[in-house]
mmCIF file with all atom_site columns, C-alpha atoms in Angstrom:
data_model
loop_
_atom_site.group_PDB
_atom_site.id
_atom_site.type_symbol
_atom_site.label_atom_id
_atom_site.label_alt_id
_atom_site.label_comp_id
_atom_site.label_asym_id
_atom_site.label_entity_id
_atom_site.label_seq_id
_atom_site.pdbx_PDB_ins_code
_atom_site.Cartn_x
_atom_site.Cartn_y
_atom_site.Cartn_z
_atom_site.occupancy
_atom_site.B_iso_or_equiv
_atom_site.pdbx_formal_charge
_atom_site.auth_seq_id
_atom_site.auth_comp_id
_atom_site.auth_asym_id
_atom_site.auth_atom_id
_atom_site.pdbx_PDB_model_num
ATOM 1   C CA . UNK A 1 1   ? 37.280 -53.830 35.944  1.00 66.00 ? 1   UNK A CA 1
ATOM 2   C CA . UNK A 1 2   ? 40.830 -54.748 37.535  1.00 76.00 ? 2   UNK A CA 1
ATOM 3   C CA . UNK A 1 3   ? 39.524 -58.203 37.136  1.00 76.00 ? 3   UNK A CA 1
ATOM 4   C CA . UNK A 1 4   ? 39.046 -58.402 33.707  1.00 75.00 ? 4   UNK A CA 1
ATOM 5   C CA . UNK A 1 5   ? 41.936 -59.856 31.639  1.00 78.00 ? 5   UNK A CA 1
ATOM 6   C CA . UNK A 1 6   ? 42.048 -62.247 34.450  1.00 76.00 ? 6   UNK A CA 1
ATOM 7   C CA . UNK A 1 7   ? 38.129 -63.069 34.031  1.00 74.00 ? 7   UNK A CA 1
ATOM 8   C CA . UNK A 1 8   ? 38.210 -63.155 30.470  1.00 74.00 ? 8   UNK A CA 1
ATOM 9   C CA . UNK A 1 9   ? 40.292 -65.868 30.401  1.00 74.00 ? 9   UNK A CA 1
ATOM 10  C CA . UNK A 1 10  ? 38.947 -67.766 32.510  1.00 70.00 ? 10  UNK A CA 1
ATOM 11  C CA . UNK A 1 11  ? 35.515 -67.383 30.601  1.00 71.00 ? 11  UNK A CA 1
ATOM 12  C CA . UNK A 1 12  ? 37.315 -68.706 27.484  1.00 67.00 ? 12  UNK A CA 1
ATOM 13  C CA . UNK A 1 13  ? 37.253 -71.967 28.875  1.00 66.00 ? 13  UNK A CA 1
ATOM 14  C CA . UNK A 1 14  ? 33.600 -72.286 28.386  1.00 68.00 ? 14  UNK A CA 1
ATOM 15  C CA . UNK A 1 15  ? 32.472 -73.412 32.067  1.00 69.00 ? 15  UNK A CA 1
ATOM 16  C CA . UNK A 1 16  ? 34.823 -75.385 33.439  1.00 78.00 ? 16  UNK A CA 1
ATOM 17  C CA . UNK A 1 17  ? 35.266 -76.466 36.857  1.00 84.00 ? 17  UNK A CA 1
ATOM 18  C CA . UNK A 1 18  ? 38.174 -74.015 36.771  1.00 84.00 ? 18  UNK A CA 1
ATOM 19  C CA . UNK A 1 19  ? 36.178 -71.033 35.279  1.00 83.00 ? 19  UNK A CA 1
ATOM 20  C CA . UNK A 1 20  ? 33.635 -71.981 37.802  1.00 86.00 ? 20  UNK A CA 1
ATOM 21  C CA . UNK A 1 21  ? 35.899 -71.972 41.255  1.00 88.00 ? 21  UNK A CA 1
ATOM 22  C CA . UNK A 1 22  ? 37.266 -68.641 39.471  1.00 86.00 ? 22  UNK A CA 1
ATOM 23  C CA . UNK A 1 23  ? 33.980 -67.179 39.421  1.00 87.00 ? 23  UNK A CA 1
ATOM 24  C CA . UNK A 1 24  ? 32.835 -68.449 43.078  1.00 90.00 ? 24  UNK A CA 1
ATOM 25  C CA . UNK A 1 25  ? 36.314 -66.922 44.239  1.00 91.00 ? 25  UNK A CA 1
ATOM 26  C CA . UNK A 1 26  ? 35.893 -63.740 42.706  1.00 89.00 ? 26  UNK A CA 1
ATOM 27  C CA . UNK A 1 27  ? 32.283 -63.235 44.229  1.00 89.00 ? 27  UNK A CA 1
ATOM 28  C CA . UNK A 1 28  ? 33.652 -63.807 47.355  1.00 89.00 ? 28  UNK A CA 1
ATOM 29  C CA . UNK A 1 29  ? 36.045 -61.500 47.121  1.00 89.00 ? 29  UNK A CA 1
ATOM 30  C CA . UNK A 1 30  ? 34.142 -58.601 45.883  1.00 87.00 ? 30  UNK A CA 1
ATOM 31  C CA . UNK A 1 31  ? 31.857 -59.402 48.693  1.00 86.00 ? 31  UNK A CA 1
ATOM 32  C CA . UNK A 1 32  ? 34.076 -59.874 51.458  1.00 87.00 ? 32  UNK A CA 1
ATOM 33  C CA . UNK A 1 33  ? 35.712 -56.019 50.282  1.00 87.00 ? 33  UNK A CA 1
ATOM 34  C CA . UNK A 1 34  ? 31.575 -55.153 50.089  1.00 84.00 ? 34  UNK A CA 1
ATOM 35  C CA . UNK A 1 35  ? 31.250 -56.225 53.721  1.00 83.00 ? 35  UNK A CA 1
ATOM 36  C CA . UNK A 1 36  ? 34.558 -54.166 54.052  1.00 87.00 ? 36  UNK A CA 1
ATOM 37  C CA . UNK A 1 37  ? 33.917 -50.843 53.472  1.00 86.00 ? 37  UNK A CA 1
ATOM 38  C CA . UNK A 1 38  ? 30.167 -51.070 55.298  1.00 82.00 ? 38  UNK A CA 1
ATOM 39  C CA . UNK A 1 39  ? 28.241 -52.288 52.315  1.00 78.00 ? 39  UNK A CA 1
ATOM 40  C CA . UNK A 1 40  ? 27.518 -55.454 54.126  1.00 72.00 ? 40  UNK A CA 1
ATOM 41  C CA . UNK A 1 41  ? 24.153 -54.592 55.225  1.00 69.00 ? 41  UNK A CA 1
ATOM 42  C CA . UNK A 1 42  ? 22.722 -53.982 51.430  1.00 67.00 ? 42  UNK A CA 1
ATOM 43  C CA . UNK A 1 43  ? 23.588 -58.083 50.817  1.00 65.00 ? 43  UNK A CA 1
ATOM 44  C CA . UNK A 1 44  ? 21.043 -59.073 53.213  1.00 59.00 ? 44  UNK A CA 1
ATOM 45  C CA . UNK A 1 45  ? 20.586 -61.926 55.568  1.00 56.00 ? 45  UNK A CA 1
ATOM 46  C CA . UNK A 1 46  ? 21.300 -64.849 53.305  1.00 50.00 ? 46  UNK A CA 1
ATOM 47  C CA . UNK A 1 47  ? 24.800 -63.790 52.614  1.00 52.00 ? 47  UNK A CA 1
ATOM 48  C CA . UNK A 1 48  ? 25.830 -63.018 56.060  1.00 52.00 ? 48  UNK A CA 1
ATOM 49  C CA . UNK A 1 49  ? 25.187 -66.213 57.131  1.00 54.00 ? 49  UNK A CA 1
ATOM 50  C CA . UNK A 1 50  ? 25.747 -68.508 54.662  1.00 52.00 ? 50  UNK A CA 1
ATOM 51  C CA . UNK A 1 51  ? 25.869 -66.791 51.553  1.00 54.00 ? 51  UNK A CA 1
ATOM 52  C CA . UNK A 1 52  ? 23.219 -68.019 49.799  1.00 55.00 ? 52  UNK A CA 1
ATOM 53  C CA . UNK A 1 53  ? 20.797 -66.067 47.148  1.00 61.00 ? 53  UNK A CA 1
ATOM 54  C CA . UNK A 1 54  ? 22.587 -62.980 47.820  1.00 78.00 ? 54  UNK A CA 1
ATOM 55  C CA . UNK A 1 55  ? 26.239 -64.533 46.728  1.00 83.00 ? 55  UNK A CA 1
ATOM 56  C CA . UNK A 1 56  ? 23.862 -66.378 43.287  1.00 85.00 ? 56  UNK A CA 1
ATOM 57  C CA . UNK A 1 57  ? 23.014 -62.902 42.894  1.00 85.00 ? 57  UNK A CA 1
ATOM 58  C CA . UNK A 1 58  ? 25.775 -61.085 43.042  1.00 87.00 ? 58  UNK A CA 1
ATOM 59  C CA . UNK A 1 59  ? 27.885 -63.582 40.877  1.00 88.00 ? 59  UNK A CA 1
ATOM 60  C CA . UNK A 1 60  ? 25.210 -64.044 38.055  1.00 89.00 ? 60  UNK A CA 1
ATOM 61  C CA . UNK A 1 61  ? 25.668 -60.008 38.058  1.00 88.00 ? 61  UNK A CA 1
ATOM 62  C CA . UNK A 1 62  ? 29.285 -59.911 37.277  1.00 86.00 ? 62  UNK A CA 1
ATOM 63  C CA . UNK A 1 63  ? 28.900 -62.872 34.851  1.00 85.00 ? 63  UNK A CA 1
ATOM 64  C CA . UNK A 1 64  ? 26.178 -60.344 33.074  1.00 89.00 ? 64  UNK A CA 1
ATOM 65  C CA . UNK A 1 65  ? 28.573 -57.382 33.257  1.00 87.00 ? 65  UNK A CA 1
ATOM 66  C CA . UNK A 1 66  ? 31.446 -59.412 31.276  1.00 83.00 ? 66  UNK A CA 1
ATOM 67  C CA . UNK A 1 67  ? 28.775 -61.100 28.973  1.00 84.00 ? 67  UNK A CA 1
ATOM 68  C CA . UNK A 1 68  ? 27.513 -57.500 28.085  1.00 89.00 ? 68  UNK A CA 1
ATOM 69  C CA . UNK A 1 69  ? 31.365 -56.099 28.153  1.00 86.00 ? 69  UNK A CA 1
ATOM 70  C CA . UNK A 1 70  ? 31.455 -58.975 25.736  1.00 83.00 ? 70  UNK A CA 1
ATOM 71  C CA . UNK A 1 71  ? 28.843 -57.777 23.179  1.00 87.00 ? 71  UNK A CA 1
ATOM 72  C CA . UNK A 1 72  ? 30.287 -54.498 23.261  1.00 89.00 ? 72  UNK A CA 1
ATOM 73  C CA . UNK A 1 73  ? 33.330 -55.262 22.057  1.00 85.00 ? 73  UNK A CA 1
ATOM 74  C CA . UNK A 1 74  ? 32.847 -57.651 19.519  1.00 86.00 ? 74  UNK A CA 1
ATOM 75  C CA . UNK A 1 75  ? 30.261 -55.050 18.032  1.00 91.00 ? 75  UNK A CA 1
ATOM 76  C CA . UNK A 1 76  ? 32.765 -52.267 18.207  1.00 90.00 ? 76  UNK A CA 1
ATOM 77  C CA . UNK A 1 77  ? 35.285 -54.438 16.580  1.00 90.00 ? 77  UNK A CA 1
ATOM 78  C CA . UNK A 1 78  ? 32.931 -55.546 13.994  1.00 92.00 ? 78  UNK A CA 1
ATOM 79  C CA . UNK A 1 79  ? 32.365 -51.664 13.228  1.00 94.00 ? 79  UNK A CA 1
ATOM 80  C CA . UNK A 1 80  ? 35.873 -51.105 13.028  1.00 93.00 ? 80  UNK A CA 1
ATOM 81  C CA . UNK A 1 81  ? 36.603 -53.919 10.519  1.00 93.00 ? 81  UNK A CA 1
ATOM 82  C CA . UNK A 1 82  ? 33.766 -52.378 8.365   1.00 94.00 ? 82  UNK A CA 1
ATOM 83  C CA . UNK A 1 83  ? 35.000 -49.385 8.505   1.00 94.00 ? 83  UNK A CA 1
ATOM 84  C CA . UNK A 1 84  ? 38.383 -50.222 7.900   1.00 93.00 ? 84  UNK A CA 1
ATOM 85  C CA . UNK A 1 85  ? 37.642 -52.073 4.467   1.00 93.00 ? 85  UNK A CA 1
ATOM 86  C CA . UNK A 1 86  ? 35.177 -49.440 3.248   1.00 92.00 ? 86  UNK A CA 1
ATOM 87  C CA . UNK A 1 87  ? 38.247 -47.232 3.986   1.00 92.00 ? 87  UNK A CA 1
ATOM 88  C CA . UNK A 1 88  ? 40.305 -49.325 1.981   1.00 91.00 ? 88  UNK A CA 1
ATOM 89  C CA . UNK A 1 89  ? 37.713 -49.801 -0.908  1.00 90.00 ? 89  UNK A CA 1
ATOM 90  C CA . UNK A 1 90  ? 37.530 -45.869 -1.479  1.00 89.00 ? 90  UNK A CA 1
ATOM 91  C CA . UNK A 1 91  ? 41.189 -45.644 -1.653  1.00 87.00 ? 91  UNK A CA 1
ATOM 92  C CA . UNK A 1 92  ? 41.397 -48.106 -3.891  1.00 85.00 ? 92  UNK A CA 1
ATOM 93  C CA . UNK A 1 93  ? 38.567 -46.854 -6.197  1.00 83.00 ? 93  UNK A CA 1
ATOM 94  C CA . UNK A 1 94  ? 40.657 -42.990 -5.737  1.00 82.00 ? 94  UNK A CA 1
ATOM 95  C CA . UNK A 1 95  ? 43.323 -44.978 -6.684  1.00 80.00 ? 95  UNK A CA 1
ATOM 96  C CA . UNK A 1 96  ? 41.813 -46.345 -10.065 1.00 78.00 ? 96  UNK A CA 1
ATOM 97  C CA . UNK A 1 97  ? 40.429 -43.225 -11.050 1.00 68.00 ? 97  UNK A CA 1
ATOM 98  C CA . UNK A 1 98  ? 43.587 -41.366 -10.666 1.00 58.00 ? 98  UNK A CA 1
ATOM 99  C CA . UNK A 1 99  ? 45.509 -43.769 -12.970 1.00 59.00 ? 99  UNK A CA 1
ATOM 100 C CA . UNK A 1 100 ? 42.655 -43.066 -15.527 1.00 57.00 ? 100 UNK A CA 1
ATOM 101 C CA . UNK A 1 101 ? 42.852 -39.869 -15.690 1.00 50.00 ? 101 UNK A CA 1
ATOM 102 C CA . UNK A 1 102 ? 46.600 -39.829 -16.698 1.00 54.00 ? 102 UNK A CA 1
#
């Protein structure tokens, strides 16, 4: 989550070469800090020696998580602008009927 401005950006460049050493990078970070605090065993073999399905893994896993993150919030936003404008369409019909009746 610390990551994510940072990560978001990056994905706004629609798989670049940049976006793509940013995501490699990151992986190996969040692995290395795995290994770290004495999750290194639960990667397996492959990525100990030369992280191989267990790093694919792990990075097509964080691409999910901001992919779904995503989603989310373009949904919630959506909501919001809904809600918003039938907000403003009720005030504007109190509105009316308020002039009316004087």
């Amino acid at each position: 989550i610390a990551n994510r401005p940072e990560y978001l950006a990056h994905a706004a460049r629609n798989y670049t070469l940049e976006q793509k050493d940013y995501n490699n990078a990151l992986t190996g970070r969040l692995l290395e800090y795995a290994t770290s605090c004495g999750y290194g065993n639960l990667l397996g073999e492959s990525y100990r020696h030369d992280f191989g399905a267990s790093f694919t893994n792990v990075r097509d896993r964080i691409r999910c998580y901001y992919k779904s993150f995503m989603q989310s919030h373009r949904r919630r936003e959506q909501r919001k602008q809904r809600r918003q404008q039938k907000e403003a369409a009720a005030n504007a019909a109190a509105a009316t009927g308020a002039k009316r009746v004087q």
